[in-house]
């Protein structure tokens, strides 16, 4: 083959390949029905969003966040709020209720082993009980109104209809916002009143080694609060602080926060709140159905002597010793 023939072959081959490429490119501009495809040359949305963290314009007003048109992280937040939180929250809360029900079926109510003595001893003063119930009642209200935000569209909306659900949700939102101040006040009181009694001591390690008395089938020694109660106390303070800080960031939006930080605050608030509800469900169970005589401590403030001896023997011994010292006559000689 001569040089000229080879050159012609190369030119023809290149021309054919160019024609094939042109036909393929032109075919991509038409849809399956042969009609022109106006979006054929448009950059894929996913590719565009990956190139920049967000799409924003330019504005002259002081509110700079108003310039953000598209925030890809918002899709992640929306998936968390509408999918993960629903499933995760339902599993945690319903799972906790199921475990508590199973515990009641297996163990029943833990009775006072020696029965009631008929003698009472003061466990909590009036102001201590007030602080507890202020926190407890406000927490229950916050929990119910908060669960409506998460599960209301799934559970309540189909039952009462959109108009009633809108009214209920709007009222619940205002109740949730304003009751939060009562909860924070109660939390502060609990910190001040019960802080010293909830510091860890050596007896708490012994209580933990005995599994709270379940390992040796007898009650472990404990002071005013046992290790389990102290654990609930510290976890409640940590969770209460987390939901309070994140809640006030949501209550006063964009006060020193941007869009991403607001989303983070909502995620923290929701996750901690769900775990907090599960923790308090266990606390409520133990204080009502779980242990005989426990509710009286925060109900009337007084507990049966045998209950105190079984659950808080070291504290009882200290209280009885204090009563004996108060009853003893003065040691100063008469003049």
CSV table of C-alpha atoms in Angstrom, one decimal, residues 20-297:
chain,number,residue,atom,x,y,z
A,20,UNK,CA,-20.3,8.3,15.0
A,21,UNK,CA,-19.4,10.6,17.9
A,22,UNK,CA,-21.5,13.4,16.4
A,23,UNK,CA,-24.5,11.1,16.0
A,24,UNK,CA,-24.1,9.8,19.6
A,25,UNK,CA,-23.9,13.3,21.0
A,26,UNK,CA,-26.9,14.4,19.0
A,27,UNK,CA,-28.9,11.3,20.1
A,28,UNK,CA,-28.3,12.3,23.7
A,29,UNK,CA,-30.1,15.6,23.1
A,30,UNK,CA,-33.4,13.8,22.3
A,31,UNK,CA,-35.6,11.8,24.7
A,32,UNK,CA,-36.8,8.2,24.2
A,33,UNK,CA,-39.8,9.5,22.1
A,34,UNK,CA,-37.5,11.4,19.7
A,35,UNK,CA,-38.4,14.8,21.2
A,36,UNK,CA,-35.6,17.3,22.0
A,37,UNK,CA,-34.3,17.0,25.6
A,38,UNK,CA,-33.8,20.5,26.9
A,39,UNK,CA,-31.8,19.4,30.0
A,40,UNK,CA,-29.3,17.3,28.0
A,41,UNK,CA,-26.5,19.8,28.5
A,42,UNK,CA,-27.4,20.8,32.0
A,43,UNK,CA,-25.0,19.8,34.8
A,44,UNK,CA,-26.3,17.0,37.1
A,45,UNK,CA,-27.7,18.5,40.3
A,46,UNK,CA,-25.8,16.1,42.5
A,47,UNK,CA,-22.5,17.0,40.7
A,48,UNK,CA,-23.3,20.7,41.1
A,49,UNK,CA,-24.0,20.4,44.8
A,50,UNK,CA,-20.8,18.5,45.4
A,51,UNK,CA,-18.7,21.2,43.8
A,52,UNK,CA,-19.6,23.9,46.4
A,53,UNK,CA,-20.8,23.5,50.0
A,54,UNK,CA,-23.9,25.6,49.3
A,55,UNK,CA,-25.4,27.9,46.7
A,56,UNK,CA,-25.8,31.5,47.7
A,57,UNK,CA,-26.4,34.9,46.1
A,58,UNK,CA,-25.5,38.4,47.0
A,59,UNK,CA,-27.7,40.7,49.1
A,60,UNK,CA,-27.5,44.1,50.6
A,61,UNK,CA,-29.6,43.5,53.7
A,62,UNK,CA,-27.9,42.7,57.1
A,63,UNK,CA,-29.4,39.3,57.3
A,64,UNK,CA,-26.6,37.4,55.5
A,65,UNK,CA,-28.3,34.0,55.9
A,66,UNK,CA,-31.1,35.1,53.6
A,67,UNK,CA,-28.6,34.9,50.7
A,68,UNK,CA,-28.4,31.1,51.0
A,69,UNK,CA,-30.5,29.6,48.3
A,70,UNK,CA,-29.6,25.9,48.6
A,71,UNK,CA,-27.8,24.2,51.5
A,72,UNK,CA,-27.1,20.6,50.7
A,73,UNK,CA,-26.6,19.8,54.4
A,74,UNK,CA,-30.3,20.6,54.8
A,75,UNK,CA,-31.1,17.4,53.0
A,76,UNK,CA,-29.1,15.4,55.6
A,77,UNK,CA,-30.9,17.2,58.4
A,78,UNK,CA,-34.3,16.6,56.8
A,79,UNK,CA,-33.5,12.9,56.5
A,80,UNK,CA,-32.5,12.8,60.1
A,81,UNK,CA,-35.6,14.7,61.3
A,82,UNK,CA,-38.2,12.9,59.1
A,83,UNK,CA,-36.7,9.3,59.0
A,84,UNK,CA,-33.9,8.5,61.4
A,85,UNK,CA,-35.5,10.4,64.4
A,86,UNK,CA,-38.9,8.7,63.8
A,87,UNK,CA,-37.5,5.2,63.7
A,88,UNK,CA,-34.8,5.7,66.3
A,89,UNK,CA,-37.0,7.5,68.8
A,90,UNK,CA,-39.8,4.9,68.4
A,91,UNK,CA,-37.3,2.0,69.0
A,92,UNK,CA,-35.7,3.7,72.1
A,93,UNK,CA,-39.0,4.7,73.8
A,94,UNK,CA,-41.1,1.7,72.9
A,95,UNK,CA,-38.1,-0.6,73.6
A,96,UNK,CA,-37.7,0.9,77.1
A,97,UNK,CA,-41.4,0.4,77.8
A,98,UNK,CA,-41.2,-3.2,76.6
A,99,UNK,CA,-38.2,-3.9,78.8
A,100,UNK,CA,-39.8,-2.3,81.9
A,101,UNK,CA,-43.0,-4.4,81.2
A,102,UNK,CA,-40.8,-7.5,80.9
A,103,UNK,CA,-39.1,-6.7,84.2
A,104,UNK,CA,-42.4,-6.3,85.9
A,105,UNK,CA,-43.6,-9.7,84.5
A,106,UNK,CA,-40.4,-11.5,85.6
A,107,UNK,CA,-39.7,-9.8,89.0
A,108,UNK,CA,-43.0,-8.3,89.9
A,109,UNK,CA,-43.1,-5.5,92.5
A,110,UNK,CA,-40.2,-5.6,95.0
A,111,UNK,CA,-41.9,-5.8,98.4
A,112,UNK,CA,-40.7,-4.7,101.8
A,113,UNK,CA,-39.2,-7.9,103.0
A,114,UNK,CA,-40.2,-7.5,106.7
A,115,UNK,CA,-43.4,-5.8,105.9
A,116,UNK,CA,-44.4,-2.3,107.0
A,117,UNK,CA,-43.4,-1.4,110.5
A,118,UNK,CA,-46.0,1.3,110.9
A,119,UNK,CA,-43.3,3.7,112.0
A,120,UNK,CA,-42.4,6.6,109.6
A,121,UNK,CA,-39.3,8.7,109.2
A,122,UNK,CA,-38.9,11.9,107.2
A,123,UNK,CA,-37.0,11.4,104.0
A,124,UNK,CA,-37.6,14.6,102.0
A,125,UNK,CA,-38.7,18.0,103.3
A,126,UNK,CA,-41.5,20.1,101.7
A,127,UNK,CA,-39.2,22.3,99.6
A,128,UNK,CA,-37.2,19.3,98.4
A,129,UNK,CA,-40.4,17.7,97.2
A,130,UNK,CA,-41.5,20.9,95.6
A,131,UNK,CA,-38.3,21.1,93.6
A,132,UNK,CA,-38.6,17.5,92.5
A,133,UNK,CA,-42.2,17.9,91.4
A,134,UNK,CA,-41.6,21.2,89.7
A,135,UNK,CA,-38.9,19.5,87.5
A,136,UNK,CA,-40.9,16.3,87.1
A,137,UNK,CA,-44.2,17.9,86.0
A,138,UNK,CA,-42.5,20.4,83.7
A,139,UNK,CA,-40.5,17.5,82.2
A,140,UNK,CA,-43.6,15.4,81.5
A,141,UNK,CA,-45.3,18.4,79.8
A,142,UNK,CA,-42.1,19.1,77.7
A,143,UNK,CA,-41.9,15.4,76.8
A,144,UNK,CA,-45.5,15.1,75.6
A,145,UNK,CA,-45.4,18.4,73.6
A,146,UNK,CA,-42.0,17.5,72.2
A,147,UNK,CA,-43.1,14.0,71.1
A,148,UNK,CA,-46.0,15.7,69.3
A,149,UNK,CA,-43.4,17.6,67.2
A,150,UNK,CA,-41.7,14.3,66.3
A,151,UNK,CA,-44.5,11.9,66.1
A,152,UNK,CA,-47.6,14.1,65.9
A,153,UNK,CA,-48.0,13.9,62.1
A,154,UNK,CA,-47.8,10.1,62.2
A,155,UNK,CA,-49.9,9.3,65.3
A,156,UNK,CA,-52.2,12.3,66.1
A,157,UNK,CA,-52.9,13.8,62.7
A,158,UNK,CA,-54.8,10.8,61.3
A,159,UNK,CA,-56.9,10.6,64.4
A,160,UNK,CA,-58.1,14.2,64.8
A,161,UNK,CA,-57.7,15.6,61.3
A,162,UNK,CA,-55.6,18.5,60.0
A,163,UNK,CA,-57.4,21.5,61.5
A,164,UNK,CA,-57.6,20.1,65.0
A,165,UNK,CA,-54.0,18.9,64.7
A,166,UNK,CA,-52.9,22.4,63.6
A,167,UNK,CA,-54.6,24.0,66.7
A,168,UNK,CA,-53.2,21.4,69.1
A,169,UNK,CA,-49.7,21.6,67.7
A,170,UNK,CA,-49.6,25.4,67.8
A,171,UNK,CA,-50.8,25.4,71.4
A,172,UNK,CA,-48.3,22.6,72.2
A,173,UNK,CA,-45.5,24.7,70.8
A,174,UNK,CA,-46.2,27.7,73.0
A,175,UNK,CA,-46.6,25.4,76.1
A,176,UNK,CA,-43.3,23.7,75.3
A,177,UNK,CA,-41.5,27.0,74.9
A,178,UNK,CA,-42.8,28.6,78.2
A,179,UNK,CA,-42.7,25.5,80.4
A,180,UNK,CA,-39.0,25.2,79.6
A,181,UNK,CA,-38.3,28.0,82.0
A,182,UNK,CA,-40.0,26.1,84.8
A,183,UNK,CA,-37.9,23.0,84.0
A,184,UNK,CA,-34.7,25.0,84.1
A,185,UNK,CA,-35.7,26.5,87.4
A,186,UNK,CA,-36.4,23.1,88.9
A,187,UNK,CA,-33.2,21.7,87.5
A,188,UNK,CA,-31.2,24.5,89.2
A,189,UNK,CA,-33.0,23.8,92.5
A,190,UNK,CA,-32.2,20.1,92.3
A,191,UNK,CA,-28.5,20.9,91.7
A,192,UNK,CA,-28.3,23.1,94.7
A,193,UNK,CA,-30.4,20.9,97.1
A,194,UNK,CA,-29.1,17.4,96.2
A,195,UNK,CA,-25.6,18.0,94.9
A,196,UNK,CA,-23.7,17.0,98.1
A,197,UNK,CA,-25.8,13.9,98.8
A,198,UNK,CA,-25.1,12.6,95.2
A,199,UNK,CA,-21.3,12.8,95.4
A,200,UNK,CA,-19.7,9.4,95.0
A,201,UNK,CA,-18.5,7.6,98.1
A,202,UNK,CA,-16.7,4.3,98.8
A,203,UNK,CA,-20.0,2.6,99.7
A,204,UNK,CA,-21.2,3.3,96.1
A,205,UNK,CA,-18.4,1.1,94.8
A,206,UNK,CA,-19.5,-1.7,97.1
A,207,UNK,CA,-23.1,-1.2,96.0
A,208,UNK,CA,-22.0,-1.5,92.4
A,209,UNK,CA,-20.0,-4.7,93.1
A,210,UNK,CA,-23.1,-6.3,94.6
A,211,UNK,CA,-25.2,-5.2,91.6
A,212,UNK,CA,-27.5,-3.2,93.8
A,213,UNK,CA,-28.2,-6.3,95.9
A,214,UNK,CA,-29.3,-8.5,93.0
A,215,UNK,CA,-26.1,-10.6,92.9
A,216,UNK,CA,-26.3,-11.6,96.5
A,217,UNK,CA,-30.1,-11.5,96.7
A,218,UNK,CA,-30.0,-9.0,99.6
A,219,UNK,CA,-30.0,-5.2,99.7
A,220,UNK,CA,-26.6,-3.5,99.4
A,221,UNK,CA,-25.7,-0.9,102.0
A,222,UNK,CA,-26.5,2.7,100.9
A,223,UNK,CA,-26.5,6.2,102.2
A,224,UNK,CA,-29.3,8.7,101.4
A,225,UNK,CA,-29.0,7.8,97.7
A,226,UNK,CA,-27.6,4.6,96.3
A,227,UNK,CA,-25.3,4.4,93.3
A,228,UNK,CA,-28.2,3.8,90.9
A,229,UNK,CA,-30.0,6.9,92.1
A,230,UNK,CA,-26.9,8.9,91.9
A,231,UNK,CA,-26.4,7.7,88.3
A,232,UNK,CA,-29.9,8.9,87.4
A,233,UNK,CA,-29.1,12.2,89.1
A,234,UNK,CA,-26.0,12.9,87.1
A,235,UNK,CA,-27.3,11.7,83.8
A,236,UNK,CA,-30.4,13.8,84.4
A,237,UNK,CA,-28.3,16.9,85.1
A,238,UNK,CA,-26.2,16.3,81.9
A,239,UNK,CA,-29.2,15.6,79.8
A,240,UNK,CA,-31.1,18.6,81.3
A,241,UNK,CA,-28.2,20.9,80.6
A,242,UNK,CA,-27.9,19.6,77.0
A,243,UNK,CA,-31.6,20.0,76.2
A,244,UNK,CA,-31.8,23.4,78.0
A,245,UNK,CA,-28.8,24.9,76.0
A,246,UNK,CA,-29.9,23.4,72.7
A,247,UNK,CA,-33.5,24.3,73.4
A,248,UNK,CA,-32.8,28.0,74.1
A,249,UNK,CA,-30.7,28.1,70.9
A,250,UNK,CA,-33.8,26.9,69.1
A,251,UNK,CA,-36.1,29.3,71.1
A,252,UNK,CA,-34.0,32.2,70.0
A,253,UNK,CA,-33.0,31.2,66.5
A,254,UNK,CA,-29.9,32.6,64.8
A,255,UNK,CA,-28.9,34.5,68.0
A,256,UNK,CA,-25.2,34.0,67.4
A,257,UNK,CA,-25.7,30.9,65.3
A,258,UNK,CA,-25.8,30.2,61.6
A,259,UNK,CA,-28.0,27.6,59.7
A,260,UNK,CA,-25.6,24.7,60.2
A,261,UNK,CA,-25.4,25.4,64.0
A,262,UNK,CA,-29.2,25.6,64.2
A,263,UNK,CA,-29.4,22.2,62.6
A,264,UNK,CA,-26.9,20.8,65.0
A,265,UNK,CA,-28.8,22.3,68.0
A,266,UNK,CA,-32.0,20.6,66.8
A,267,UNK,CA,-30.2,17.2,66.3
A,268,UNK,CA,-28.7,17.4,69.8
A,269,UNK,CA,-32.0,18.5,71.3
A,270,UNK,CA,-33.9,15.7,69.7
A,271,UNK,CA,-31.4,12.9,70.4
A,272,UNK,CA,-30.8,13.8,74.0
A,273,UNK,CA,-34.5,14.4,74.6
A,274,UNK,CA,-35.4,10.9,73.4
A,275,UNK,CA,-32.7,9.3,75.6
A,276,UNK,CA,-33.8,11.5,78.5
A,277,UNK,CA,-37.4,10.3,78.2
A,278,UNK,CA,-36.2,6.7,78.2
A,279,UNK,CA,-34.1,7.4,81.4
A,280,UNK,CA,-37.0,9.0,83.2
A,281,UNK,CA,-39.4,6.2,82.2
A,282,UNK,CA,-37.1,3.8,84.1
A,283,UNK,CA,-37.0,6.3,87.0
A,284,UNK,CA,-40.8,6.5,87.1
A,285,UNK,CA,-41.2,2.8,87.0
A,286,UNK,CA,-38.9,2.2,89.9
A,287,UNK,CA,-40.6,4.9,92.0
A,288,UNK,CA,-44.1,3.6,91.4
A,289,UNK,CA,-44.6,0.1,90.3
A,290,UNK,CA,-41.1,-1.3,90.8
A,291,UNK,CA,-40.5,-0.9,94.5
A,292,UNK,CA,-43.1,-0.9,97.3
A,293,UNK,CA,-43.0,2.3,99.4
A,294,UNK,CA,-40.7,4.2,97.1
A,295,UNK,CA,-43.3,6.7,95.9
A,296,UNK,CA,-44.2,7.8,99.4
A,297,UNK,CA,-40.7,9.4,99.7
